[in-house]
Coordinates of C-alpha atoms in Angstrom, one line a residue:
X21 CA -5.1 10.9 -5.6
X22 CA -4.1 13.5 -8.3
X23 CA -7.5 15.3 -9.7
X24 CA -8.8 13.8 -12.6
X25 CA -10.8 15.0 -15.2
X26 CA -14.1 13.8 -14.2
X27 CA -17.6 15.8 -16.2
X28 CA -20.9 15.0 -14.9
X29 CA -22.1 12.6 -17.9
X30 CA -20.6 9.3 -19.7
X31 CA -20.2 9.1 -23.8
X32 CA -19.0 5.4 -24.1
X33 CA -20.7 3.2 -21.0
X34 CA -18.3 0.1 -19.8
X35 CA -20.1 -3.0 -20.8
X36 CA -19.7 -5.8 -18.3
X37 CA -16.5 -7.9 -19.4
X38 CA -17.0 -10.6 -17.2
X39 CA -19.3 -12.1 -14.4
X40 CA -18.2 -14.4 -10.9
X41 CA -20.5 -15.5 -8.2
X42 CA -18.2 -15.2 -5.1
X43 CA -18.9 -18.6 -3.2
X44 CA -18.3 -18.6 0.6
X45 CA -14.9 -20.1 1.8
X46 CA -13.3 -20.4 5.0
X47 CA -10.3 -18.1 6.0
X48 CA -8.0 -16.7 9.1
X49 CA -9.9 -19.0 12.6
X50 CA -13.8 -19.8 12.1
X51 CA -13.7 -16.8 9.4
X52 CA -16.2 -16.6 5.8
X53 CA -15.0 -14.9 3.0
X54 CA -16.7 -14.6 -0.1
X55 CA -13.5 -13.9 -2.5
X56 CA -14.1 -12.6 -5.8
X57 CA -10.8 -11.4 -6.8
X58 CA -7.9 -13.3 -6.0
X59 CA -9.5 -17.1 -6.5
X60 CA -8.3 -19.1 -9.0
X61 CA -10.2 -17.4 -12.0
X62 CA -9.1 -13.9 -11.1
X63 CA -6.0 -14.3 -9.4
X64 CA -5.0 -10.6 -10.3
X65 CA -7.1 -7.6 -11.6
X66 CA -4.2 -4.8 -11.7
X67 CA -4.0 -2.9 -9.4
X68 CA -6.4 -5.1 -7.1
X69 CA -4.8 -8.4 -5.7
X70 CA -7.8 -9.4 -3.0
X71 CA -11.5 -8.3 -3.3
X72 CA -13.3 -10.1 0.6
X73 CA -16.6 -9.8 2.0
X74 CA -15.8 -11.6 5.2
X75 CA -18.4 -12.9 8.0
X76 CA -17.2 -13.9 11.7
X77 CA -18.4 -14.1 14.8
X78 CA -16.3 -14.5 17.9
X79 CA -14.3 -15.7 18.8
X80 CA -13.4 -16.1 15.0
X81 CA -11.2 -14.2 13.3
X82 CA -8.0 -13.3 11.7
X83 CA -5.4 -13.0 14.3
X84 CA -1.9 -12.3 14.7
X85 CA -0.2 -12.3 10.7
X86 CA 1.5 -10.4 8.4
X87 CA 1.6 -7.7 5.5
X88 CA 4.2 -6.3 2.8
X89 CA 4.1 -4.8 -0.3
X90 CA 0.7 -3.4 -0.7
X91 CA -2.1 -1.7 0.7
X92 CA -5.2 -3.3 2.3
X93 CA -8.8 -1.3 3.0
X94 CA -11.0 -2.5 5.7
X95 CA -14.9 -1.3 4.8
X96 CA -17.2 -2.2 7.9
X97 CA -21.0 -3.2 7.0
X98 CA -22.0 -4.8 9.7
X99 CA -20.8 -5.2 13.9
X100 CA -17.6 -4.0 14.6
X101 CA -14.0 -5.3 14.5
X102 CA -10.8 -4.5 16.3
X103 CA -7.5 -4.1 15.2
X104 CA -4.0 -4.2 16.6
X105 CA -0.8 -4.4 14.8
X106 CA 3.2 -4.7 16.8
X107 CA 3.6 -0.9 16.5
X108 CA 1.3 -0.4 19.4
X109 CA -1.8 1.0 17.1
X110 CA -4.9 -0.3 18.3
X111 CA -8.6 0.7 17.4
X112 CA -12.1 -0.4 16.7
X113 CA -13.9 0.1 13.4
X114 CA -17.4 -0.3 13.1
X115 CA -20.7 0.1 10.7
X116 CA -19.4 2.4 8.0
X117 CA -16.3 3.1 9.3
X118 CA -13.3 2.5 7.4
X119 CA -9.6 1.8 7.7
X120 CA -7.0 2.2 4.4
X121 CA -3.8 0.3 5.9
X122 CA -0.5 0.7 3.9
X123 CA 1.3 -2.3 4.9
X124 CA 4.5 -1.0 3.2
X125 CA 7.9 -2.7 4.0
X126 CA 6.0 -4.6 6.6
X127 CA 3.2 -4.7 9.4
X128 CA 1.9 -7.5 11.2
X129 CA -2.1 -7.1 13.0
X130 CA -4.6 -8.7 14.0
X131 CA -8.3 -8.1 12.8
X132 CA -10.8 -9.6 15.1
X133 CA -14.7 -9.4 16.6
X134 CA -15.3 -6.6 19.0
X135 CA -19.3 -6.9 19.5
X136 CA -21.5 -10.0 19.8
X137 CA -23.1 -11.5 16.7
X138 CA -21.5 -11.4 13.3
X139 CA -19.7 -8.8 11.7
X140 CA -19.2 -8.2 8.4
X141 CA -17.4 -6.4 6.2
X142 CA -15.3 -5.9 2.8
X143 CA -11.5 -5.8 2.4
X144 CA -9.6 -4.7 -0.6
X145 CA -6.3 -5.4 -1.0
X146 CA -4.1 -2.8 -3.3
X147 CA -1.0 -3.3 -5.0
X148 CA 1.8 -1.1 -4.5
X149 CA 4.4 0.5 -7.1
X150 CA 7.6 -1.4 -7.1
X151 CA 9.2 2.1 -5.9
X152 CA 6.4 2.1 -2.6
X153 CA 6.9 -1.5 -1.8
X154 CA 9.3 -0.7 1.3
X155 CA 7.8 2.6 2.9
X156 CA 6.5 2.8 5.9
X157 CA 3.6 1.5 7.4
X158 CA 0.6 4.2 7.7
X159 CA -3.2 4.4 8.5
X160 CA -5.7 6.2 7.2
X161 CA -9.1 5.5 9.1
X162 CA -12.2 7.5 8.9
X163 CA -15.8 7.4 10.9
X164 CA -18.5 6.7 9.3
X165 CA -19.8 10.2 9.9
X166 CA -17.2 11.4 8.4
X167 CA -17.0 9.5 5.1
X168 CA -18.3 12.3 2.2
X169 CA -22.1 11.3 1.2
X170 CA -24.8 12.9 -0.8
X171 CA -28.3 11.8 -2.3
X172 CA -29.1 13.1 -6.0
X173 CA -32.2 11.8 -7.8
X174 CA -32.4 8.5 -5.8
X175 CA -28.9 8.0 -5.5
X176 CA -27.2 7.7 -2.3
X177 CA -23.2 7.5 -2.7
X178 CA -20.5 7.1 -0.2
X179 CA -17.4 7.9 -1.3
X180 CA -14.7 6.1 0.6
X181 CA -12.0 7.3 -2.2
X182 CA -12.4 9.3 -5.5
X183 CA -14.7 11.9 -6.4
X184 CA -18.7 11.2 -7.2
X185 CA -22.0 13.7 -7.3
X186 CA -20.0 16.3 -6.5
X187 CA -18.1 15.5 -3.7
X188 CA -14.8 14.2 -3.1
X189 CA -12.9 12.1 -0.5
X190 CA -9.9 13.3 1.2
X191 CA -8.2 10.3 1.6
X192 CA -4.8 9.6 0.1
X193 CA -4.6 7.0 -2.3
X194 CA -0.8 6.4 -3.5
X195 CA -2.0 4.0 -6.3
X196 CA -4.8 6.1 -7.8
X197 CA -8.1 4.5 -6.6
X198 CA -11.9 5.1 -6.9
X199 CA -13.9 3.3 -4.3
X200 CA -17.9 4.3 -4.4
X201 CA -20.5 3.2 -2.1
X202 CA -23.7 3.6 -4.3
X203 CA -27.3 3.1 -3.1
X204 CA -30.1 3.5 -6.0
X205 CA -33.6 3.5 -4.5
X206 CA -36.3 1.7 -7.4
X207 CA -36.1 3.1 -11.0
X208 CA -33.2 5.2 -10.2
X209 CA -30.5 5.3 -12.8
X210 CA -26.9 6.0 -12.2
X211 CA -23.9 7.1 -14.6
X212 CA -20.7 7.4 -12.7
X213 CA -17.8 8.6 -15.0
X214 CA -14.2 6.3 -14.5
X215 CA -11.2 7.4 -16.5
X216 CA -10.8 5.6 -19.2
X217 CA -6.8 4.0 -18.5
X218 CA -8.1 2.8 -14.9
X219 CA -9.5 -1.1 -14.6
X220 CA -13.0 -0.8 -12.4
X221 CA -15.4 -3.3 -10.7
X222 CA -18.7 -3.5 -9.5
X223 CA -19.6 -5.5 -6.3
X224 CA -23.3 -6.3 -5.7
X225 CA -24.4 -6.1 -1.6
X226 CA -28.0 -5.4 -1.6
X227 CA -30.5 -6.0 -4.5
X228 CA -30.7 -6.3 -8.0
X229 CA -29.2 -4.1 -10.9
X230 CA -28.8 -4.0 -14.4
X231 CA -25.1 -2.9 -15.5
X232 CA -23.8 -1.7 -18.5
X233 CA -26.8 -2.3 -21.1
X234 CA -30.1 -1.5 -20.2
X235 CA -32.0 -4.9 -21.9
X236 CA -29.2 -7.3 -19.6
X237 CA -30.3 -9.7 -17.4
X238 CA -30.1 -8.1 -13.5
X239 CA -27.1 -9.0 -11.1
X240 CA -28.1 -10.2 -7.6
X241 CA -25.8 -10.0 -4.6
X242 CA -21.9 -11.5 -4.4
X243 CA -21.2 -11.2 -8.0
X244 CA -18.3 -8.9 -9.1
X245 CA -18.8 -7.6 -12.4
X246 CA -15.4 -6.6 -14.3
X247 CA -15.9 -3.5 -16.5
X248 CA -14.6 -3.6 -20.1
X249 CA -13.4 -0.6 -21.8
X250 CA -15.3 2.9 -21.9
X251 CA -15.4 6.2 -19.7
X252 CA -18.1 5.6 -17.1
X253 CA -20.5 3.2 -15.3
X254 CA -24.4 3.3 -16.5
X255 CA -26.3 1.4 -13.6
X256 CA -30.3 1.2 -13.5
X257 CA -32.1 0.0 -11.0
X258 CA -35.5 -1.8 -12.0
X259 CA -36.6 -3.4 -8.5
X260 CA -38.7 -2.5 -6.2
X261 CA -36.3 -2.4 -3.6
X262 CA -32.5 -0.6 -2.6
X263 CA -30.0 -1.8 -5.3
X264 CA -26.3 -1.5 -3.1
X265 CA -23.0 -1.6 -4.8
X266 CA -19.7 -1.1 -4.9
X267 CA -18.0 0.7 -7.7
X268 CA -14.3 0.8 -7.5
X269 CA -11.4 1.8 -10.1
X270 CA -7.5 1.9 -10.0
X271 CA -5.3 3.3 -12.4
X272 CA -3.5 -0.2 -13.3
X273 CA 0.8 -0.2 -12.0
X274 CA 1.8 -2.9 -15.3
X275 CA 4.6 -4.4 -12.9
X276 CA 5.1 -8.0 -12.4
X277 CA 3.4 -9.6 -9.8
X278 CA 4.8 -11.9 -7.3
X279 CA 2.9 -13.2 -4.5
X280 CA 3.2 -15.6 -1.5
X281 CA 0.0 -15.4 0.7
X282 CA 0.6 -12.1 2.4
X283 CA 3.8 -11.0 0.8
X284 CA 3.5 -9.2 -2.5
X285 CA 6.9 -8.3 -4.6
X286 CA 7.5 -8.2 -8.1
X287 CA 10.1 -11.0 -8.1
X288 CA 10.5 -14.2 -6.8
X289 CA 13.9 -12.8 -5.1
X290 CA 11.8 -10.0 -3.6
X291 CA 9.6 -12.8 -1.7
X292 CA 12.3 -14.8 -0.5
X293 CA 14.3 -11.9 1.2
X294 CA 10.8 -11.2 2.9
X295 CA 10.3 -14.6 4.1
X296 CA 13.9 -14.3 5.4
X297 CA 12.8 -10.6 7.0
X298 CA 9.7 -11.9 8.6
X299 CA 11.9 -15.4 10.2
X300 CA 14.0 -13.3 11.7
X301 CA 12.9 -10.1 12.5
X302 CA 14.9 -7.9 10.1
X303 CA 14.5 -4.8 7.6
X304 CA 10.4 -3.8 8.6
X305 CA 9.8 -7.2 11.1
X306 CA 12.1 -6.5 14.4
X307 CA 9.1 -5.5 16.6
X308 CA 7.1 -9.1 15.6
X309 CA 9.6 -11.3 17.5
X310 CA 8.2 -10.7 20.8
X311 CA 4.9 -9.2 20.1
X312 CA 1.7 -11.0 20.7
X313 CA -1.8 -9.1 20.3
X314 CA -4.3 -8.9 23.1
X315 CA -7.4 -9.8 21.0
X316 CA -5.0 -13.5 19.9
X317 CA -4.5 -14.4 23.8
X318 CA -6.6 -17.3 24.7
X319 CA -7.2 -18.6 21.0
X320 CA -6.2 -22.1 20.0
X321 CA -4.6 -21.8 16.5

């Protein structure tokens, strides 16, 4: 992500534009999500086509399907999950860990339970410039104990992408992104700068936190809050226990958007030639005509 010009203190805090409640729906075999971007009343929130906190417990899942056209990032917060995809990369990702998958001209994985129990997690989906749509595939993937972290004044962040107390992540984000993990411990208050061209959500995991203006009503868990115009976050914490969230930020791409469940182009001409691609294995799709993950053998779908 190219540097921005980030100071250590906000002059004009983002009010809180708008306010879902991401309801539990099902998704992939046996899966939860809890969508908050990319339902029916936020289909698109450029740059950010899919906002998931997903729940499953073997042996559901999302098996075998495909990608193109934009980038997705897998956050682990509970259990673990494995992942394969038909150019023979394979791994496990678990509690804090995190993968950032450019899907590019075309991918297609599987995501499912490694561990007993449930495991959850968030995915992010990311659009992709018209001129990256058809790159290739890449993964960026990082330990937990190697994601940047640092506590100030009752402030625990994690910063999976961006810059934040200080410290920076080194991953690569080719549509500029800011993704923060923040934890505020009881009458801590936060002010996170965010440049001021870039659209920027909050996520609520753990806890209750007021956002934006001190005197509003807290925000409980599973509600994204979409931040209106300004040059920073102000977050407070008034509980008596851990306020988690999410803070994340993209500089928005102002391309057309068109989408047909895991295909995103920016015309309808675009999505058609990748249906086309993906039913018979050309341009990005060759290796998924006789490829089968491990982790989908045995399932009934």
């Amino acid at each position: 992500m190219p540097d921005q010009d980030i100071c250590s203190y906000i002059n004009e805090p983002r009010p809180v534009a708008r306010k879902f409640l991401a309801r539990p729906q099902h998704e992939g075999v046996g899966a939860v999500v809890r969508r908050s971007i990319g339902r029916f009343e936020l289909k698109y929130f450029d740059p950010f086509l899919v906002l998931d906190e997903f729940s499953a417990t073997g042996p559901a899942g999302f098996p075998d399907h495909p990608h193109r056209g934009f980038e997705t990032v897998t956050y682990m917060l509970q259990g673990a999950l494995t992942h394969e995809d038909f150019e023979g990369h394979k791994g496990t990702i678990e509690a804090g860990d995190l993968q950032w998958m450019t899907a590019g001209r075309g991918i297609v994985h599987s995501e499912m339970p490694a561990t007993q129990g449930t495991q959850r997690g968030l995915q992010l989906w990311i659009n992709l410039a018209s001129k990256n749509k058809m790159i290739e595939p890449r993964y960026q993937e990082m330990l937990s104990k190697d994601i940047a972290e640092t506590i100030v004044d009752g402030i625990k962040v994690r910063v999976i992408a961006g810059e934040a107390l200080g410290i920076k992540s080194p991953i690569y984000t080719r549509t500029p992104t800011m993704y923060l993990d923040f934890s505020l411990k009881p009458g801590a208050h936060l002010q996170q700068p965010i440049p001021k061209s870039w659209n920027a959500f909050v996520y609520i995991l753990e806890g209750e936190g007021v956002f934006g203006n001190k005197k509003s009503q807290p925000v409980t868990p599973h509600h994204i809050l979409l931040l209106g115009c300004g040059d920073g976050l102000e977050a407070w914490n008034k509980s008596s226990k851990v306020l988690r969230f999410i803070l994340v930020g993209g500089e928005p791409l102002g391309e057309p958007v068109v989408q047909f469940g895991p295909f995103v182009m920016n015309t309808q001409e675009e999505i058609d030639q990748t249906i086309d691609d993906f039913e018979n294995y050309t341009n990005g799709f060759e290796k998924a005509r006789h490829w089968r993950s491990e982790s989908a053998v045995g399932l009934d779908f």
